[in-house]
JSON list of C-alpha atoms in Angstrom, two decimals:
[
{"chain": "Y", "resi": 1, "resn": "UNK", "atom": "CA", "xyz": [164.83, 33.57, -9.11]},
{"chain": "Y", "resi": 2, "resn": "UNK", "atom": "CA", "xyz": [162.16, 32.05, -11.34]},
{"chain": "Y", "resi": 3, "resn": "UNK", "atom": "CA", "xyz": [162.62, 32.72, -15.05]},
{"chain": "Y", "resi": 4, "resn": "UNK", "atom": "CA", "xyz": [160.09, 35.18, -16.51]},
{"chain": "Y", "resi": 5, "resn": "UNK", "atom": "CA", "xyz": [157.37, 33.88, -18.80]},
{"chain": "Y", "resi": 6, "resn": "UNK", "atom": "CA", "xyz": [156.66, 35.13, -22.33]},
{"chain": "Y", "resi": 7, "resn": "UNK", "atom": "CA", "xyz": [153.55, 34.30, -24.35]},
{"chain": "Y", "resi": 8, "resn": "UNK", "atom": "CA", "xyz": [154.12, 34.62, -28.12]},
{"chain": "Y", "resi": 9, "resn": "UNK", "atom": "CA", "xyz": [151.32, 34.19, -30.65]},
{"chain": "Y", "resi": 10, "resn": "UNK", "atom": "CA", "xyz": [151.93, 33.19, -34.24]},
{"chain": "Y", "resi": 11, "resn": "UNK", "atom": "CA", "xyz": [155.06, 31.40, -33.05]},
{"chain": "Y", "resi": 12, "resn": "UNK", "atom": "CA", "xyz": [155.21, 28.70, -35.72]},
{"chain": "Y", "resi": 13, "resn": "UNK", "atom": "CA", "xyz": [157.03, 30.86, -38.30]},
{"chain": "Y", "resi": 14, "resn": "UNK", "atom": "CA", "xyz": [158.36, 34.29, -39.18]},
{"chain": "Y", "resi": 15, "resn": "UNK", "atom": "CA", "xyz": [158.43, 37.04, -36.55]},
{"chain": "Y", "resi": 16, "resn": "UNK", "atom": "CA", "xyz": [156.77, 34.84, -33.94]},
{"chain": "Y", "resi": 17, "resn": "UNK", "atom": "CA", "xyz": [159.19, 31.95, -34.31]},
{"chain": "Y", "resi": 18, "resn": "UNK", "atom": "CA", "xyz": [162.22, 34.24, -34.26]},
{"chain": "Y", "resi": 19, "resn": "UNK", "atom": "CA", "xyz": [160.83, 36.03, -31.19]},
{"chain": "Y", "resi": 20, "resn": "UNK", "atom": "CA", "xyz": [160.15, 32.79, -29.34]},
{"chain": "Y", "resi": 21, "resn": "UNK", "atom": "CA", "xyz": [163.70, 31.61, -30.06]},
{"chain": "Y", "resi": 22, "resn": "UNK", "atom": "CA", "xyz": [165.26, 34.94, -29.05]},
{"chain": "Y", "resi": 23, "resn": "UNK", "atom": "CA", "xyz": [163.36, 35.13, -25.79]},
{"chain": "Y", "resi": 24, "resn": "UNK", "atom": "CA", "xyz": [164.17, 31.52, -24.95]},
{"chain": "Y", "resi": 25, "resn": "UNK", "atom": "CA", "xyz": [167.83, 32.30, -25.52]},
{"chain": "Y", "resi": 26, "resn": "UNK", "atom": "CA", "xyz": [167.43, 35.37, -23.28]},
{"chain": "Y", "resi": 27, "resn": "UNK", "atom": "CA", "xyz": [166.35, 33.04, -20.47]},
{"chain": "Y", "resi": 28, "resn": "UNK", "atom": "CA", "xyz": [162.56, 33.28, -20.71]},
{"chain": "Y", "resi": 29, "resn": "UNK", "atom": "CA", "xyz": [160.21, 30.37, -20.40]},
{"chain": "Y", "resi": 30, "resn": "UNK", "atom": "CA", "xyz": [158.18, 30.75, -23.56]},
{"chain": "Y", "resi": 31, "resn": "UNK", "atom": "CA", "xyz": [154.62, 29.75, -24.36]},
{"chain": "Y", "resi": 32, "resn": "UNK", "atom": "CA", "xyz": [154.78, 29.37, -28.13]},
{"chain": "Y", "resi": 33, "resn": "UNK", "atom": "CA", "xyz": [151.23, 29.59, -29.47]},
{"chain": "Y", "resi": 34, "resn": "UNK", "atom": "CA", "xyz": [150.02, 29.00, -33.02]},
{"chain": "Y", "resi": 35, "resn": "UNK", "atom": "CA", "xyz": [147.66, 26.83, -35.03]},
{"chain": "Y", "resi": 36, "resn": "UNK", "atom": "CA", "xyz": [150.31, 24.41, -36.35]},
{"chain": "Y", "resi": 37, "resn": "UNK", "atom": "CA", "xyz": [151.19, 22.22, -33.39]},
{"chain": "Y", "resi": 38, "resn": "UNK", "atom": "CA", "xyz": [153.79, 20.17, -35.27]},
{"chain": "Y", "resi": 39, "resn": "UNK", "atom": "CA", "xyz": [155.98, 23.22, -35.88]},
{"chain": "Y", "resi": 40, "resn": "UNK", "atom": "CA", "xyz": [155.61, 24.32, -32.26]},
{"chain": "Y", "resi": 41, "resn": "UNK", "atom": "CA", "xyz": [156.62, 20.88, -31.02]},
{"chain": "Y", "resi": 42, "resn": "UNK", "atom": "CA", "xyz": [159.73, 21.03, -33.19]},
{"chain": "Y", "resi": 43, "resn": "UNK", "atom": "CA", "xyz": [160.59, 24.33, -31.54]},
{"chain": "Y", "resi": 44, "resn": "UNK", "atom": "CA", "xyz": [159.86, 22.97, -28.06]},
{"chain": "Y", "resi": 45, "resn": "UNK", "atom": "CA", "xyz": [162.16, 20.01, -28.69]},
{"chain": "Y", "resi": 46, "resn": "UNK", "atom": "CA", "xyz": [165.04, 22.47, -29.17]},
{"chain": "Y", "resi": 47, "resn": "UNK", "atom": "CA", "xyz": [164.38, 24.03, -25.76]},
{"chain": "Y", "resi": 48, "resn": "UNK", "atom": "CA", "xyz": [163.19, 21.25, -23.44]},
{"chain": "Y", "resi": 49, "resn": "UNK", "atom": "CA", "xyz": [161.58, 22.43, -20.21]},
{"chain": "Y", "resi": 50, "resn": "UNK", "atom": "CA", "xyz": [161.75, 26.00, -21.49]},
{"chain": "Y", "resi": 51, "resn": "UNK", "atom": "CA", "xyz": [159.30, 26.23, -24.41]},
{"chain": "Y", "resi": 52, "resn": "UNK", "atom": "CA", "xyz": [155.68, 25.14, -24.05]},
{"chain": "Y", "resi": 53, "resn": "UNK", "atom": "CA", "xyz": [153.91, 24.38, -27.36]},
{"chain": "Y", "resi": 54, "resn": "UNK", "atom": "CA", "xyz": [150.32, 25.61, -27.29]},
{"chain": "Y", "resi": 55, "resn": "UNK", "atom": "CA", "xyz": [147.98, 25.00, -30.20]},
{"chain": "Y", "resi": 56, "resn": "UNK", "atom": "CA", "xyz": [145.90, 28.14, -30.54]},
{"chain": "Y", "resi": 57, "resn": "UNK", "atom": "CA", "xyz": [143.78, 29.89, -33.14]},
{"chain": "Y", "resi": 58, "resn": "UNK", "atom": "CA", "xyz": [143.53, 33.46, -31.86]},
{"chain": "Y", "resi": 59, "resn": "UNK", "atom": "CA", "xyz": [140.40, 34.01, -33.96]},
{"chain": "Y", "resi": 60, "resn": "UNK", "atom": "CA", "xyz": [138.56, 31.37, -31.90]},
{"chain": "Y", "resi": 61, "resn": "UNK", "atom": "CA", "xyz": [137.49, 33.26, -28.78]},
{"chain": "Y", "resi": 62, "resn": "UNK", "atom": "CA", "xyz": [136.38, 30.18, -26.87]},
{"chain": "Y", "resi": 63, "resn": "UNK", "atom": "CA", "xyz": [139.66, 28.42, -27.63]},
{"chain": "Y", "resi": 64, "resn": "UNK", "atom": "CA", "xyz": [141.66, 31.46, -26.47]},
{"chain": "Y", "resi": 65, "resn": "UNK", "atom": "CA", "xyz": [139.75, 31.71, -23.21]},
{"chain": "Y", "resi": 66, "resn": "UNK", "atom": "CA", "xyz": [140.06, 28.00, -22.48]},
{"chain": "Y", "resi": 67, "resn": "UNK", "atom": "CA", "xyz": [143.74, 27.68, -23.46]},
{"chain": "Y", "resi": 68, "resn": "UNK", "atom": "CA", "xyz": [144.86, 30.57, -21.28]},
{"chain": "Y", "resi": 69, "resn": "UNK", "atom": "CA", "xyz": [142.67, 29.50, -18.34]},
{"chain": "Y", "resi": 70, "resn": "UNK", "atom": "CA", "xyz": [144.17, 26.01, -18.52]},
{"chain": "Y", "resi": 71, "resn": "UNK", "atom": "CA", "xyz": [147.85, 26.98, -18.72]},
{"chain": "Y", "resi": 72, "resn": "UNK", "atom": "CA", "xyz": [150.04, 24.85, -16.42]},
{"chain": "Y", "resi": 73, "resn": "UNK", "atom": "CA", "xyz": [150.62, 26.54, -13.07]},
{"chain": "Y", "resi": 74, "resn": "UNK", "atom": "CA", "xyz": [154.32, 27.10, -13.79]},
{"chain": "Y", "resi": 75, "resn": "UNK", "atom": "CA", "xyz": [153.45, 28.98, -17.01]},
{"chain": "Y", "resi": 76, "resn": "UNK", "atom": "CA", "xyz": [150.31, 30.77, -15.86]},
{"chain": "Y", "resi": 77, "resn": "UNK", "atom": "CA", "xyz": [151.77, 34.09, -14.71]},
{"chain": "Y", "resi": 78, "resn": "UNK", "atom": "CA", "xyz": [152.69, 35.71, -18.01]},
{"chain": "Y", "resi": 79, "resn": "UNK", "atom": "CA", "xyz": [155.23, 38.53, -17.77]},
{"chain": "Y", "resi": 80, "resn": "UNK", "atom": "CA", "xyz": [155.51, 39.44, -21.47]},
{"chain": "Y", "resi": 81, "resn": "UNK", "atom": "CA", "xyz": [152.76, 39.06, -24.07]},
{"chain": "Y", "resi": 82, "resn": "UNK", "atom": "CA", "xyz": [153.84, 39.37, -27.71]},
{"chain": "Y", "resi": 83, "resn": "UNK", "atom": "CA", "xyz": [150.75, 39.67, -29.88]},
{"chain": "Y", "resi": 84, "resn": "UNK", "atom": "CA", "xyz": [152.28, 38.69, -33.20]},
{"chain": "Y", "resi": 85, "resn": "UNK", "atom": "CA", "xyz": [149.66, 36.51, -34.89]},
{"chain": "Y", "resi": 86, "resn": "UNK", "atom": "CA", "xyz": [148.29, 38.25, -37.96]},
{"chain": "Y", "resi": 87, "resn": "UNK", "atom": "CA", "xyz": [148.07, 38.10, -41.71]},
{"chain": "Y", "resi": 88, "resn": "UNK", "atom": "CA", "xyz": [147.35, 39.93, -44.92]},
{"chain": "Y", "resi": 89, "resn": "UNK", "atom": "CA", "xyz": [145.18, 38.42, -47.65]},
{"chain": "Y", "resi": 90, "resn": "UNK", "atom": "CA", "xyz": [145.14, 39.73, -51.19]},
{"chain": "Y", "resi": 91, "resn": "UNK", "atom": "CA", "xyz": [146.17, 43.02, -52.74]},
{"chain": "Y", "resi": 92, "resn": "UNK", "atom": "CA", "xyz": [143.04, 43.77, -54.76]},
{"chain": "Y", "resi": 93, "resn": "UNK", "atom": "CA", "xyz": [141.39, 47.19, -54.59]},
{"chain": "Y", "resi": 94, "resn": "UNK", "atom": "CA", "xyz": [138.51, 47.40, -52.15]},
{"chain": "Y", "resi": 95, "resn": "UNK", "atom": "CA", "xyz": [135.88, 47.22, -54.89]},
{"chain": "Y", "resi": 96, "resn": "UNK", "atom": "CA", "xyz": [137.28, 43.86, -56.02]},
{"chain": "Y", "resi": 97, "resn": "UNK", "atom": "CA", "xyz": [138.42, 42.38, -52.73]},
{"chain": "Y", "resi": 98, "resn": "UNK", "atom": "CA", "xyz": [137.04, 39.28, -51.06]},
{"chain": "Y", "resi": 99, "resn": "UNK", "atom": "CA", "xyz": [134.75, 39.95, -48.11]},
{"chain": "Y", "resi": 100, "resn": "UNK", "atom": "CA", "xyz": [135.79, 36.59, -46.67]},
{"chain": "Y", "resi": 101, "resn": "UNK", "atom": "CA", "xyz": [139.43, 37.74, -46.74]},
{"chain": "Y", "resi": 102, "resn": "UNK", "atom": "CA", "xyz": [138.44, 40.96, -45.01]},
{"chain": "Y", "resi": 103, "resn": "UNK", "atom": "CA", "xyz": [136.60, 38.98, -42.33]},
{"chain": "Y", "resi": 104, "resn": "UNK", "atom": "CA", "xyz": [139.62, 36.72, -41.74]},
{"chain": "Y", "resi": 105, "resn": "UNK", "atom": "CA", "xyz": [141.97, 39.69, -41.36]},
{"chain": "Y", "resi": 106, "resn": "UNK", "atom": "CA", "xyz": [139.64, 41.45, -38.93]},
{"chain": "Y", "resi": 107, "resn": "UNK", "atom": "CA", "xyz": [139.04, 38.27, -36.92]},
{"chain": "Y", "resi": 108, "resn": "UNK", "atom": "CA", "xyz": [142.76, 37.56, -36.62]},
{"chain": "Y", "resi": 109, "resn": "UNK", "atom": "CA", "xyz": [144.49, 40.95, -36.59]},
{"chain": "Y", "resi": 110, "resn": "UNK", "atom": "CA", "xyz": [141.91, 42.79, -34.47]},
{"chain": "Y", "resi": 111, "resn": "UNK", "atom": "CA", "xyz": [139.61, 40.47, -32.57]},
{"chain": "Y", "resi": 112, "resn": "UNK", "atom": "CA", "xyz": [142.26, 37.78, -32.08]},
{"chain": "Y", "resi": 113, "resn": "UNK", "atom": "CA", "xyz": [144.78, 40.22, -30.66]},
{"chain": "Y", "resi": 114, "resn": "UNK", "atom": "CA", "xyz": [142.08, 41.72, -28.45]},
{"chain": "Y", "resi": 115, "resn": "UNK", "atom": "CA", "xyz": [140.91, 38.31, -27.21]},
{"chain": "Y", "resi": 116, "resn": "UNK", "atom": "CA", "xyz": [144.38, 37.18, -26.15]},
{"chain": "Y", "resi": 117, "resn": "UNK", "atom": "CA", "xyz": [145.02, 40.51, -24.46]},
{"chain": "Y", "resi": 118, "resn": "UNK", "atom": "CA", "xyz": [141.67, 40.37, -22.70]},
{"chain": "Y", "resi": 119, "resn": "UNK", "atom": "CA", "xyz": [142.45, 36.91, -21.33]},
{"chain": "Y", "resi": 120, "resn": "UNK", "atom": "CA", "xyz": [145.97, 37.69, -20.09]},
{"chain": "Y", "resi": 121, "resn": "UNK", "atom": "CA", "xyz": [145.73, 41.31, -18.97]},
{"chain": "Y", "resi": 122, "resn": "UNK", "atom": "CA", "xyz": [143.71, 40.84, -15.75]},
{"chain": "Y", "resi": 123, "resn": "UNK", "atom": "CA", "xyz": [146.48, 38.64, -14.30]},
{"chain": "Y", "resi": 124, "resn": "UNK", "atom": "CA", "xyz": [149.09, 41.25, -15.14]},
{"chain": "Y", "resi": 125, "resn": "UNK", "atom": "CA", "xyz": [147.02, 43.93, -13.46]},
{"chain": "Y", "resi": 126, "resn": "UNK", "atom": "CA", "xyz": [146.46, 41.77, -10.36]},
{"chain": "Y", "resi": 127, "resn": "UNK", "atom": "CA", "xyz": [150.23, 41.19, -10.07]},
{"chain": "Y", "resi": 128, "resn": "UNK", "atom": "CA", "xyz": [151.00, 44.78, -11.13]},
{"chain": "Y", "resi": 129, "resn": "UNK", "atom": "CA", "xyz": [153.70, 43.66, -13.50]},
{"chain": "Y", "resi": 130, "resn": "UNK", "atom": "CA", "xyz": [153.92, 42.81, -17.16]},
{"chain": "Y", "resi": 131, "resn": "UNK", "atom": "CA", "xyz": [154.58, 44.02, -20.67]},
{"chain": "Y", "resi": 132, "resn": "UNK", "atom": "CA", "xyz": [152.49, 43.82, -23.82]},
{"chain": "Y", "resi": 133, "resn": "UNK", "atom": "CA", "xyz": [154.21, 44.10, -27.19]},
{"chain": "Y", "resi": 134, "resn": "UNK", "atom": "CA", "xyz": [151.89, 44.28, -30.18]},
{"chain": "Y", "resi": 135, "resn": "UNK", "atom": "CA", "xyz": [153.16, 43.71, -33.71]},
{"chain": "Y", "resi": 136, "resn": "UNK", "atom": "CA", "xyz": [151.58, 46.26, -36.00]},
{"chain": "Y", "resi": 137, "resn": "UNK", "atom": "CA", "xyz": [152.74, 47.47, -39.40]},
{"chain": "Y", "resi": 138, "resn": "UNK", "atom": "CA", "xyz": [153.59, 50.68, -41.21]},
{"chain": "Y", "resi": 139, "resn": "UNK", "atom": "CA", "xyz": [150.50, 49.76, -43.26]},
{"chain": "Y", "resi": 140, "resn": "UNK", "atom": "CA", "xyz": [148.54, 51.13, -40.32]},
{"chain": "Y", "resi": 141, "resn": "UNK", "atom": "CA", "xyz": [150.11, 54.56, -40.88]},
{"chain": "Y", "resi": 142, "resn": "UNK", "atom": "CA", "xyz": [150.74, 54.75, -44.63]},
{"chain": "Y", "resi": 143, "resn": "UNK", "atom": "CA", "xyz": [147.98, 53.86, -47.08]},
{"chain": "Y", "resi": 144, "resn": "UNK", "atom": "CA", "xyz": [148.81, 52.02, -50.29]},
{"chain": "Y", "resi": 145, "resn": "UNK", "atom": "CA", "xyz": [146.68, 50.54, -53.09]},
{"chain": "Y", "resi": 146, "resn": "UNK", "atom": "CA", "xyz": [145.31, 47.19, -52.02]},
{"chain": "Y", "resi": 147, "resn": "UNK", "atom": "CA", "xyz": [146.07, 47.76, -48.34]},
{"chain": "Y", "resi": 148, "resn": "UNK", "atom": "CA", "xyz": [142.42, 48.52, -47.48]},
{"chain": "Y", "resi": 149, "resn": "UNK", "atom": "CA", "xyz": [141.37, 46.23, -44.59]},
{"chain": "Y", "resi": 150, "resn": "UNK", "atom": "CA", "xyz": [144.88, 44.98, -43.80]},
{"chain": "Y", "resi": 151, "resn": "UNK", "atom": "CA", "xyz": [146.07, 48.54, -43.25]},
{"chain": "Y", "resi": 152, "resn": "UNK", "atom": "CA", "xyz": [142.93, 49.37, -41.28]},
{"chain": "Y", "resi": 153, "resn": "UNK", "atom": "CA", "xyz": [143.47, 46.33, -39.05]},
{"chain": "Y", "resi": 154, "resn": "UNK", "atom": "CA", "xyz": [147.01, 47.46, -38.28]},
{"chain": "Y", "resi": 155, "resn": "UNK", "atom": "CA", "xyz": [145.78, 50.97, -37.54]},
{"chain": "Y", "resi": 156, "resn": "UNK", "atom": "CA", "xyz": [143.58, 49.24, -34.95]},
{"chain": "Y", "resi": 157, "resn": "UNK", "atom": "CA", "xyz": [146.68, 47.60, -33.43]},
{"chain": "Y", "resi": 158, "resn": "UNK", "atom": "CA", "xyz": [148.40, 51.00, -33.20]},
{"chain": "Y", "resi": 159, "resn": "UNK", "atom": "CA", "xyz": [145.47, 52.74, -31.53]},
{"chain": "Y", "resi": 160, "resn": "UNK", "atom": "CA", "xyz": [144.56, 49.80, -29.33]},
{"chain": "Y", "resi": 161, "resn": "UNK", "atom": "CA", "xyz": [148.12, 49.81, -27.99]},
{"chain": "Y", "resi": 162, "resn": "UNK", "atom": "CA", "xyz": [147.94, 53.50, -27.10]},
{"chain": "Y", "resi": 163, "resn": "UNK", "atom": "CA", "xyz": [144.52, 53.11, -25.52]},
{"chain": "Y", "resi": 164, "resn": "UNK", "atom": "CA", "xyz": [145.72, 50.13, -23.47]},
{"chain": "Y", "resi": 165, "resn": "UNK", "atom": "CA", "xyz": [148.51, 52.29, -22.10]},
{"chain": "Y", "resi": 166, "resn": "UNK", "atom": "CA", "xyz": [145.97, 54.97, -21.24]},
{"chain": "Y", "resi": 167, "resn": "UNK", "atom": "CA", "xyz": [143.81, 52.44, -19.40]},
{"chain": "Y", "resi": 168, "resn": "UNK", "atom": "CA", "xyz": [146.84, 51.08, -17.55]},
{"chain": "Y", "resi": 169, "resn": "UNK", "atom": "CA", "xyz": [147.94, 54.48, -16.30]},
{"chain": "Y", "resi": 170, "resn": "UNK", "atom": "CA", "xyz": [148.91, 54.13, -12.65]},
{"chain": "Y", "resi": 171, "resn": "UNK", "atom": "CA", "xyz": [150.01, 50.51, -13.03]},
{"chain": "Y", "resi": 172, "resn": "UNK", "atom": "CA", "xyz": [153.50, 49.16, -13.71]},
{"chain": "Y", "resi": 173, "resn": "UNK", "atom": "CA", "xyz": [152.43, 47.49, -16.96]},
{"chain": "Y", "resi": 174, "resn": "UNK", "atom": "CA", "xyz": [154.12, 48.58, -20.18]},
{"chain": "Y", "resi": 175, "resn": "UNK", "atom": "CA", "xyz": [152.63, 48.56, -23.69]},
{"chain": "Y", "resi": 176, "resn": "UNK", "atom": "CA", "xyz": [154.48, 48.96, -26.97]},
{"chain": "Y", "resi": 177, "resn": "UNK", "atom": "CA", "xyz": [153.63, 48.63, -30.65]},
{"chain": "Y", "resi": 178, "resn": "UNK", "atom": "CA", "xyz": [156.28, 47.59, -33.20]},
{"chain": "Y", "resi": 179, "resn": "UNK", "atom": "CA", "xyz": [155.45, 48.61, -36.76]},
{"chain": "Y", "resi": 180, "resn": "UNK", "atom": "CA", "xyz": [157.69, 46.94, -39.37]},
{"chain": "Y", "resi": 181, "resn": "UNK", "atom": "CA", "xyz": [157.89, 47.91, -43.01]},
{"chain": "Y", "resi": 182, "resn": "UNK", "atom": "CA", "xyz": [159.09, 45.63, -45.82]},
{"chain": "Y", "resi": 183, "resn": "UNK", "atom": "CA", "xyz": [160.09, 42.36, -44.19]},
{"chain": "Y", "resi": 184, "resn": "UNK", "atom": "CA", "xyz": [161.14, 39.05, -45.69]},
{"chain": "Y", "resi": 185, "resn": "UNK", "atom": "CA", "xyz": [162.10, 35.65, -44.35]},
{"chain": "Y", "resi": 186, "resn": "UNK", "atom": "CA", "xyz": [158.57, 34.71, -43.34]},
{"chain": "Y", "resi": 187, "resn": "UNK", "atom": "CA", "xyz": [155.42, 33.25, -44.85]},
{"chain": "Y", "resi": 188, "resn": "UNK", "atom": "CA", "xyz": [153.68, 36.63, -44.90]},
{"chain": "Y", "resi": 189, "resn": "UNK", "atom": "CA", "xyz": [153.69, 37.16, -48.67]},
{"chain": "Y", "resi": 190, "resn": "UNK", "atom": "CA", "xyz": [153.02, 33.51, -49.49]},
{"chain": "Y", "resi": 191, "resn": "UNK", "atom": "CA", "xyz": [149.93, 33.74, -47.30]},
{"chain": "Y", "resi": 192, "resn": "UNK", "atom": "CA", "xyz": [148.92, 37.07, -48.80]},
{"chain": "Y", "resi": 193, "resn": "UNK", "atom": "CA", "xyz": [149.06, 35.68, -52.33]},
{"chain": "Y", "resi": 194, "resn": "UNK", "atom": "CA", "xyz": [147.72, 32.26, -51.33]},
{"chain": "Y", "resi": 195, "resn": "UNK", "atom": "CA", "xyz": [150.79, 30.29, -52.33]},
{"chain": "Y", "resi": 196, "resn": "UNK", "atom": "CA", "xyz": [151.71, 32.19, -55.51]},
{"chain": "Y", "resi": 197, "resn": "UNK", "atom": "CA", "xyz": [155.49, 32.10, -55.12]},
{"chain": "Y", "resi": 198, "resn": "UNK", "atom": "CA", "xyz": [156.05, 34.36, -58.12]},
{"chain": "Y", "resi": 199, "resn": "UNK", "atom": "CA", "xyz": [154.01, 37.21, -56.68]},
{"chain": "Y", "resi": 200, "resn": "UNK", "atom": "CA", "xyz": [155.43, 36.64, -53.21]},
{"chain": "Y", "resi": 201, "resn": "UNK", "atom": "CA", "xyz": [159.08, 36.70, -54.24]},
{"chain": "Y", "resi": 202, "resn": "UNK", "atom": "CA", "xyz": [158.54, 39.62, -56.61]},
{"chain": "Y", "resi": 203, "resn": "UNK", "atom": "CA", "xyz": [157.88, 41.93, -53.67]},
{"chain": "Y", "resi": 204, "resn": "UNK", "atom": "CA", "xyz": [161.46, 41.51, -52.47]},
{"chain": "Y", "resi": 205, "resn": "UNK", "atom": "CA", "xyz": [163.31, 41.56, -55.78]},
{"chain": "Y", "resi": 206, "resn": "UNK", "atom": "CA", "xyz": [166.32, 43.87, -55.57]},
{"chain": "Y", "resi": 207, "resn": "UNK", "atom": "CA", "xyz": [165.80, 44.70, -51.89]},
{"chain": "Y", "resi": 208, "resn": "UNK", "atom": "CA", "xyz": [167.35, 43.90, -48.54]},
{"chain": "Y", "resi": 209, "resn": "UNK", "atom": "CA", "xyz": [164.25, 43.73, -46.34]},
{"chain": "Y", "resi": 210, "resn": "UNK", "atom": "CA", "xyz": [163.91, 43.49, -42.59]},
{"chain": "Y", "resi": 211, "resn": "UNK", "atom": "CA", "xyz": [164.24, 39.98, -41.20]},
{"chain": "Y", "resi": 212, "resn": "UNK", "atom": "CA", "xyz": [162.32, 38.13, -38.49]},
{"chain": "Y", "resi": 213, "resn": "UNK", "atom": "CA", "xyz": [165.48, 38.35, -36.38]},
{"chain": "Y", "resi": 214, "resn": "UNK", "atom": "CA", "xyz": [165.38, 42.15, -36.66]},
{"chain": "Y", "resi": 215, "resn": "UNK", "atom": "CA", "xyz": [161.90, 42.16, -35.16]},
{"chain": "Y", "resi": 216, "resn": "UNK", "atom": "CA", "xyz": [162.84, 39.61, -32.50]},
{"chain": "Y", "resi": 217, "resn": "UNK", "atom": "CA", "xyz": [165.83, 41.73, -31.54]},
{"chain": "Y", "resi": 218, "resn": "UNK", "atom": "CA", "xyz": [163.57, 44.74, -31.13]},
{"chain": "Y", "resi": 219, "resn": "UNK", "atom": "CA", "xyz": [161.22, 42.74, -28.90]},
{"chain": "Y", "resi": 220, "resn": "UNK", "atom": "CA", "xyz": [164.18, 41.63, -26.80]},
{"chain": "Y", "resi": 221, "resn": "UNK", "atom": "CA", "xyz": [165.42, 45.23, -26.54]},
{"chain": "Y", "resi": 222, "resn": "UNK", "atom": "CA", "xyz": [162.02, 46.39, -25.29]},
{"chain": "Y", "resi": 223, "resn": "UNK", "atom": "CA", "xyz": [162.01, 43.71, -22.60]},
{"chain": "Y", "resi": 224, "resn": "UNK", "atom": "CA", "xyz": [165.53, 44.71, -21.52]},
{"chain": "Y", "resi": 225, "resn": "UNK", "atom": "CA", "xyz": [164.70, 48.35, -20.78]},
{"chain": "Y", "resi": 226, "resn": "UNK", "atom": "CA", "xyz": [164.42, 49.57, -17.18]},
{"chain": "Y", "resi": 227, "resn": "UNK", "atom": "CA", "xyz": [160.96, 49.02, -15.76]},
{"chain": "Y", "resi": 228, "resn": "UNK", "atom": "CA", "xyz": [160.21, 52.75, -15.67]},
{"chain": "Y", "resi": 229, "resn": "UNK", "atom": "CA", "xyz": [160.73, 53.12, -19.45]},
{"chain": "Y", "resi": 230, "resn": "UNK", "atom": "CA", "xyz": [157.82, 52.63, -21.86]},
{"chain": "Y", "resi": 231, "resn": "UNK", "atom": "CA", "xyz": [158.32, 52.85, -25.63]},
{"chain": "Y", "resi": 232, "resn": "UNK", "atom": "CA", "xyz": [154.95, 53.62, -27.14]},
{"chain": "Y", "resi": 233, "resn": "UNK", "atom": "CA", "xyz": [155.56, 52.95, -30.83]},
{"chain": "Y", "resi": 234, "resn": "UNK", "atom": "CA", "xyz": [158.53, 51.81, -32.90]},
{"chain": "Y", "resi": 235, "resn": "UNK", "atom": "CA", "xyz": [158.35, 52.29, -36.67]},
{"chain": "Y", "resi": 236, "resn": "UNK", "atom": "CA", "xyz": [160.91, 50.20, -38.57]},
{"chain": "Y", "resi": 237, "resn": "UNK", "atom": "CA", "xyz": [161.85, 50.15, -42.23]},
{"chain": "Y", "resi": 238, "resn": "UNK", "atom": "CA", "xyz": [164.77, 48.66, -44.14]},
{"chain": "Y", "resi": 239, "resn": "UNK", "atom": "CA", "xyz": [167.15, 51.21, -45.62]},
{"chain": "Y", "resi": 240, "resn": "UNK", "atom": "CA", "xyz": [165.75, 50.44, -49.08]},
{"chain": "Y", "resi": 241, "resn": "UNK", "atom": "CA", "xyz": [162.32, 51.74, -48.05]},
{"chain": "Y", "resi": 242, "resn": "UNK", "atom": "CA", "xyz": [161.09, 55.21, -47.17]},
{"chain": "Y", "resi": 243, "resn": "UNK", "atom": "CA", "xyz": [157.81, 56.98, -46.42]},
{"chain": "Y", "resi": 244, "resn": "UNK", "atom": "CA", "xyz": [157.63, 58.52, -49.87]},
{"chain": "Y", "resi": 245, "resn": "UNK", "atom": "CA", "xyz": [155.40, 61.14, -51.42]},
{"chain": "Y", "resi": 246, "resn": "UNK", "atom": "CA", "xyz": [151.75, 60.32, -51.88]},
{"chain": "Y", "resi": 247, "resn": "UNK", "atom": "CA", "xyz": [151.00, 58.62, -55.17]},
{"chain": "Y", "resi": 248, "resn": "UNK", "atom": "CA", "xyz": [149.20, 60.75, -57.80]},
{"chain": "Y", "resi": 249, "resn": "UNK", "atom": "CA", "xyz": [147.42, 59.21, -60.75]},
{"chain": "Y", "resi": 250, "resn": "UNK", "atom": "CA", "xyz": [147.63, 61.48, -63.79]},
{"chain": "Y", "resi": 251, "resn": "UNK", "atom": "CA", "xyz": [145.36, 61.17, -66.79]},
{"chain": "Y", "resi": 252, "resn": "UNK", "atom": "CA", "xyz": [147.11, 60.77, -70.12]}
]
């Protein structure tokens, strides 16, 4: 039997890298897609003939369409799509935030995820098999100061996932959304604070956050479920985090 094929975006680091590794170890042939080809090639060298490195900027619609249309024949029929590529930029309040940062988050987290899905989904429907796993965030459910467009973009991922499942009613295709909370071991915070290591590391001081391997394990669990089981949404937090009471600012 031919090994199933997984397509993982943002696979050069963090959740995406851990997911690509986990799925390769589970026996998948993995298309590892990201902008940084050198990191992908390092990964592919660890799994020869099993991991295909694909340079891809999900925010570039033409590049997405071309890259997926030109996949090698033995990698073309994607069984599992993991839409992981995404980022947060800044933590300023909306009135002081950068519009360019907002645009980048929308282009990547919303339009990029939609473009990859749009390119791969028709093949899944034609074959009547497949699974889409979108990586959202608890930021899409719980507002916090400075979350503004990042949180809104992850709310899009949540709702888009549910609406995909509604559209795919009557097919065998499954759709899930994983929504992690505080997570370390990736470049997420370094990217958010544009290389400010002090700010990035401060977020995790005194905590035991989720790890990329935790997310990868959850992806692997979803793929292992019987084909008649669909998990709509998984919300994950480390034990040190909780959905707490709404913040109230009190005048002195």
